[in-house]
Coordinates of C-alpha atoms in Angstrom, one line a residue:
X123 CA -13.8 -7.9 -11.0
X124 CA -10.7 -7.1 -13.0
X125 CA -9.6 -10.4 -14.4
X126 CA -7.9 -11.7 -17.5
X127 CA -6.2 -14.7 -19.0
X128 CA -3.5 -15.0 -21.6
X129 CA -3.7 -17.5 -24.4
X130 CA -2.0 -20.8 -23.6
X131 CA -2.5 -24.5 -23.5
X132 CA -1.5 -25.5 -20.0
X133 CA -2.6 -25.0 -16.4
X134 CA 0.6 -24.3 -14.3
X135 CA 1.4 -25.9 -11.0
X136 CA 1.7 -23.8 -7.9
X137 CA 5.5 -24.4 -8.1
X138 CA 5.6 -22.9 -11.5
X139 CA 3.6 -19.8 -10.5
X140 CA 5.9 -19.4 -7.5
X141 CA 8.9 -19.4 -9.9
X142 CA 7.4 -16.5 -11.7
X143 CA 6.6 -14.6 -8.5
X144 CA 10.0 -15.2 -7.0
X145 CA 11.6 -13.9 -10.2
X146 CA 9.5 -10.7 -9.9
X147 CA 10.0 -10.4 -6.1
X148 CA 13.0 -12.4 -5.0
X149 CA 12.5 -13.5 -1.4
X150 CA 16.1 -12.8 -0.5
X151 CA 15.6 -9.1 -1.1
X152 CA 13.1 -8.9 1.7
X153 CA 14.1 -7.1 4.9
X154 CA 15.6 -9.3 7.6
X155 CA 12.6 -8.8 9.9
X156 CA 10.0 -9.7 7.3
X157 CA 8.2 -13.0 6.5
X158 CA 7.6 -13.5 2.8
X159 CA 6.9 -16.6 0.7
X160 CA 4.5 -19.5 0.6
X161 CA 2.3 -19.8 3.7
X162 CA -0.2 -22.5 2.7
X163 CA -0.4 -24.8 -0.3
X164 CA 1.0 -27.8 -2.1
X165 CA 3.6 -26.9 -4.8
X166 CA 2.1 -29.7 -7.0
X167 CA -1.4 -28.4 -6.9
X168 CA -2.7 -26.8 -10.2
X169 CA -3.4 -23.1 -10.3
X170 CA -6.2 -21.9 -12.6
X171 CA -7.2 -18.8 -10.8
X172 CA -5.2 -16.2 -8.7
X173 CA -6.5 -13.4 -6.5
X174 CA -4.3 -10.4 -5.6
X175 CA -4.9 -8.4 -2.5
X176 CA -3.1 -6.1 0.0
X177 CA -4.1 -8.0 3.1
X178 CA -5.0 -11.7 3.8
X179 CA -8.0 -10.9 5.9
X180 CA -10.9 -13.3 6.5
X181 CA -13.0 -11.2 4.1
X182 CA -10.4 -11.4 1.3
X183 CA -10.1 -15.2 1.9
X184 CA -13.9 -15.5 1.6
X185 CA -13.6 -13.5 -1.7
X186 CA -11.0 -16.0 -2.9
X187 CA -13.3 -18.9 -2.0
X188 CA -16.2 -17.3 -3.8
X189 CA -14.0 -16.7 -6.9
X190 CA -12.8 -20.3 -6.9
X191 CA -9.2 -19.1 -6.6
X192 CA -6.4 -21.6 -6.1
X193 CA -3.9 -19.0 -5.0
X194 CA -4.1 -15.9 -3.0
X195 CA -1.2 -13.5 -3.4
X196 CA -1.1 -10.7 -0.8
X197 CA 1.3 -7.9 0.0
X198 CA 1.1 -8.2 3.8
X199 CA 2.1 -11.4 5.6
X200 CA -0.5 -13.4 7.5
X201 CA 2.0 -14.6 10.0
X202 CA 4.5 -11.8 10.5
X203 CA 4.9 -12.5 14.2
X204 CA 5.1 -15.9 15.8
X205 CA 1.9 -17.8 16.7
X206 CA 1.6 -20.9 18.8
X207 CA -1.9 -22.0 17.7
X208 CA -3.9 -21.9 14.5
X209 CA -7.1 -22.9 16.2
X210 CA -10.2 -21.2 14.8
X211 CA -10.7 -19.4 18.0
X212 CA -8.3 -16.7 16.8
X213 CA -8.5 -14.7 13.5
X214 CA -5.1 -16.0 12.4
X215 CA -6.1 -19.5 13.1
X216 CA -9.4 -19.1 11.3
X217 CA -7.6 -17.6 8.3
X218 CA -5.2 -20.6 8.0
X219 CA -8.1 -23.0 8.5
X220 CA -10.2 -21.4 5.8
X221 CA -7.3 -21.4 3.4
X222 CA -6.4 -25.1 4.0
X223 CA -10.0 -26.3 4.0
X224 CA -10.7 -24.5 0.7
X225 CA -7.4 -25.7 -0.8
X226 CA -6.2 -22.2 -1.4
X227 CA -2.5 -21.5 -1.4
X228 CA -1.3 -18.2 0.2
X229 CA 1.8 -16.4 -1.0
X230 CA 3.0 -13.1 0.6
X231 CA 5.3 -10.6 -1.2
X232 CA 5.9 -7.8 1.4
X233 CA 9.2 -6.0 1.4
X234 CA 10.3 -8.1 -1.5
X235 CA 7.7 -6.2 -3.5
X236 CA 8.5 -2.9 -1.8
X237 CA 12.0 -2.9 -3.1
X238 CA 11.3 -4.4 -6.6
X239 CA 12.0 -2.3 -9.7
X240 CA 8.3 -2.6 -10.5
X241 CA 7.2 -2.7 -6.9
X242 CA 4.9 -0.8 -4.6
X243 CA 6.7 2.6 -4.5
X244 CA 7.4 2.5 -8.2
X245 CA 3.7 2.0 -8.9
X246 CA 3.0 5.1 -6.8
X247 CA 5.6 7.1 -8.6
X248 CA 4.3 5.9 -12.0
X249 CA 0.7 6.8 -11.0
X250 CA 1.9 10.4 -10.4
X251 CA 4.0 10.4 -13.6
X252 CA 7.2 11.3 -11.9
X253 CA 10.3 11.7 -14.0
X254 CA 13.9 11.0 -13.2
X255 CA 12.9 8.6 -10.5
X256 CA 15.5 7.3 -8.1
X257 CA 15.5 5.3 -4.9
X258 CA 14.7 7.3 -1.8
X259 CA 16.8 5.3 0.6
X260 CA 18.8 2.1 0.8
X261 CA 18.0 -0.4 3.6
X262 CA 19.9 -3.6 4.0
X263 CA 21.3 -3.1 0.5
X264 CA 17.8 -2.7 -1.1
X265 CA 16.1 0.4 -2.5
X266 CA 13.2 1.7 -0.5
X267 CA 10.8 4.4 -1.8
X268 CA 11.2 6.6 -4.8
X269 CA 11.8 10.3 -5.5
X270 CA 11.3 12.1 -8.7
X271 CA 10.1 15.3 -10.5
X272 CA 6.7 16.4 -11.7
X273 CA 6.6 17.4 -15.3
X274 CA 5.9 21.0 -14.1
X275 CA 5.4 22.6 -10.7
X276 CA 1.9 22.5 -9.3
X277 CA 0.1 23.4 -6.1
X278 CA 0.1 21.1 -3.2
X279 CA -3.7 20.9 -3.4
X280 CA -3.6 20.0 -7.1
X281 CA -1.0 17.3 -6.5
X282 CA -3.1 15.7 -3.8
X283 CA -6.2 15.9 -5.9
X284 CA -4.3 14.1 -8.7
X285 CA -3.2 11.5 -6.1
X286 CA -6.8 11.1 -4.9
X287 CA -8.0 10.4 -8.5
X288 CA -5.7 7.4 -8.8
X289 CA -6.0 5.9 -5.4
X290 CA -8.9 3.6 -4.4
X291 CA -11.7 5.2 -2.3
X292 CA -10.9 5.3 1.4
X293 CA -13.3 6.2 4.2
X294 CA -11.0 8.7 5.9
X295 CA -9.5 10.3 2.8
X296 CA -6.0 11.9 2.6
X297 CA -4.4 14.0 5.3
X298 CA -2.2 16.9 4.2
X299 CA 0.2 19.2 6.1
X300 CA 1.2 22.4 4.3
X301 CA -0.4 25.3 2.5
X302 CA -2.8 24.3 -0.2
X303 CA -1.3 26.8 -2.6
X304 CA 2.3 25.9 -2.0
X305 CA 4.2 25.1 -5.2
X306 CA 5.8 21.6 -5.4
X307 CA 7.8 19.9 -8.0
X308 CA 10.1 17.3 -6.4
X309 CA 8.1 14.4 -4.8
X310 CA 9.2 11.6 -2.6
X311 CA 6.9 8.5 -2.2
X312 CA 6.9 5.5 0.0
X313 CA 4.0 3.1 -0.1
X314 CA 3.0 2.0 3.4
X315 CA 4.4 3.3 6.7
X316 CA 7.0 6.0 6.1
X317 CA 7.9 8.2 9.0
X318 CA 11.2 6.3 9.7
X319 CA 12.7 7.9 6.5
X320 CA 12.4 11.6 7.2
X321 CA 16.2 12.2 7.2
X322 CA 16.4 10.5 3.8
X323 CA 13.5 12.5 2.5
X324 CA 15.0 15.8 3.5
X325 CA 18.3 14.8 2.0
X326 CA 16.6 14.0 -1.3
X327 CA 15.5 17.6 -1.7
X328 CA 11.8 16.7 -2.0
X329 CA 9.2 19.4 -1.6
X330 CA 6.5 16.9 -0.5
X331 CA 6.5 13.4 0.9
X332 CA 3.6 11.0 0.1
X333 CA 3.4 8.0 2.4
X334 CA 1.1 6.8 5.2
X335 CA 0.9 6.0 8.9
X336 CA 2.6 9.3 9.9
X337 CA 2.7 9.5 13.7
X338 CA 2.1 12.8 15.6
X339 CA 5.6 13.5 16.9
X340 CA 7.7 12.6 13.8
X341 CA 5.3 14.5 11.5
X342 CA 5.2 17.5 13.8
X343 CA 9.0 17.6 14.1
X344 CA 9.3 17.3 10.3
X345 CA 7.1 20.3 9.8
X346 CA 8.8 22.3 12.6
X347 CA 12.2 21.6 10.9
X348 CA 10.7 22.9 7.6
X349 CA 9.9 26.3 9.2
X350 CA 6.5 26.4 7.4
X351 CA 7.9 25.6 4.0
X352 CA 8.9 22.4 2.3
X353 CA 8.9 19.5 3.4
X354 CA 5.1 19.1 3.1
X355 CA 3.5 15.9 4.2
X356 CA 0.8 13.8 2.6
X357 CA -0.6 10.8 4.5
X358 CA -2.7 8.9 1.9
X359 CA -3.4 5.7 3.9
X360 CA -1.5 2.4 4.2
X361 CA -4.0 0.3 2.2
X362 CA -4.4 2.9 -0.5
X363 CA -0.7 3.7 -1.2
X364 CA 0.0 0.0 -1.6
X365 CA -3.1 -1.0 -3.6
X366 CA -1.8 0.6 -6.8
X367 CA 0.8 -2.2 -7.0
X368 CA -1.8 -4.9 -7.3
X369 CA -2.6 -4.2 -11.0
X370 CA 1.1 -3.9 -11.8
X371 CA 1.7 -7.3 -10.2
X372 CA -1.3 -8.7 -12.1
X373 CA 0.1 -7.8 -15.5
X374 CA 3.6 -8.9 -14.6
X375 CA 2.3 -12.3 -13.4
X376 CA 0.2 -12.8 -16.5
X377 CA 3.1 -11.9 -18.7
X378 CA 5.5 -14.2 -16.9
X379 CA 3.1 -17.2 -17.1
X380 CA 2.1 -16.5 -20.7
X381 CA 5.8 -16.6 -21.7
X382 CA 5.8 -20.2 -20.3
X383 CA 2.7 -21.1 -22.3
X384 CA 0.5 -21.2 -19.2
X385 CA -3.1 -20.0 -18.8
X386 CA -4.4 -18.5 -15.6
X387 CA -7.1 -16.0 -14.5
X388 CA -5.6 -13.2 -12.3
X389 CA -8.0 -11.0 -10.5
X390 CA -7.5 -7.9 -8.3
X391 CA -9.5 -8.0 -5.1
X392 CA -12.4 -5.7 -4.8
X393 CA -12.4 -5.7 -1.0
X394 CA -11.2 -2.7 1.0
X395 CA -8.9 -3.7 3.8
X396 CA -8.4 -0.3 5.2
X397 CA -9.4 -0.8 8.9
X398 CA -11.1 2.6 9.2
X399 CA -14.7 2.7 8.1
X400 CA -16.0 6.3 8.5
X401 CA -14.8 9.8 9.5
X402 CA -16.5 12.4 11.8
X403 CA -15.2 15.9 11.2
X404 CA -14.2 18.0 14.1
X405 CA -13.4 21.3 12.5
X406 CA -15.6 24.4 12.8
X407 CA -17.0 24.6 9.3
X408 CA -18.1 21.0 8.7
X409 CA -19.6 21.8 5.4
X410 CA -16.4 23.2 3.9
X411 CA -14.2 21.1 1.7
X412 CA -11.1 23.2 2.8
X413 CA -9.8 22.0 6.1
X414 CA -6.7 24.2 6.0
X415 CA -5.8 25.5 9.5
X416 CA -2.7 27.5 10.2
X417 CA -0.2 25.6 12.2
X418 CA -0.3 26.6 15.9
X419 CA -4.0 27.5 15.7
X420 CA -5.8 25.4 18.3
X421 CA -9.4 24.1 18.4
X422 CA -12.1 26.8 18.7
X423 CA -13.5 27.2 22.2
X424 CA -17.0 25.9 22.7
X425 CA -19.5 28.6 21.8
X426 CA -21.0 28.7 25.3
X427 CA -17.6 29.7 26.7
X428 CA -17.0 32.5 24.3
X429 CA -16.2 35.7 26.1
X430 CA -15.4 34.1 29.4
X431 CA -12.1 34.9 31.0

């Protein structure tokens, strides 16, 4: 596990850790539909160990228990939509119960971390070493996504290979729409689901858009509008595109607490919370690493039907 502690002489309370987190990711910057902040925990409880993760799944909560963490900080909320019971007969109820029984506080920084200057999309832009980075869009007065320039033009394939090298391993890999040898230089990024911002991406002049959860119709329409050229699309997975932020948050939290003379251990989760577990290829040449197929080319007919009218 990736953990560290800064020199200090004092164990902070949860309230003090929350002050640092809220300074980094102010709760009033979250989108109006979002649910961020403290979910479980006593502000007076001491915090000696913190675990950072993308999702507050049961597996991650078990990891926090095994680690002896006093605080679990996740990007995604546990209770985004209303619930009427936290009985252990549901996954949400079981999660709340495990947290409370283990005396683990849960804090969620969702869109408050998305819009932060050192937040999710900025971490993605920094990992690709983009220059001249600007917000991709403004939503409710807050900056979402980033757009910037590569140091020099490169092929779409090379860019995606560079992206793959910095993202965590994911069972289903990275989906790409566009010619592998297409040259790209201006890149738009948005960690998490991003197909609601195609108009803003086009307006930014980006050659390629790196995000996740691209649905069939919006993605197809975006490629049709591009006429075969830019805008190219890269769907790198929801978990993976947001995971890069965890280490940034770790360093920022350590620095903020160290400035107060406090000592904590801060660890990045080793659990993958991508819901997909394996991929079965359906292209013709299943041994090939190049899955490029011209747009408009349909699936091959079954071999036994070849030659029939």
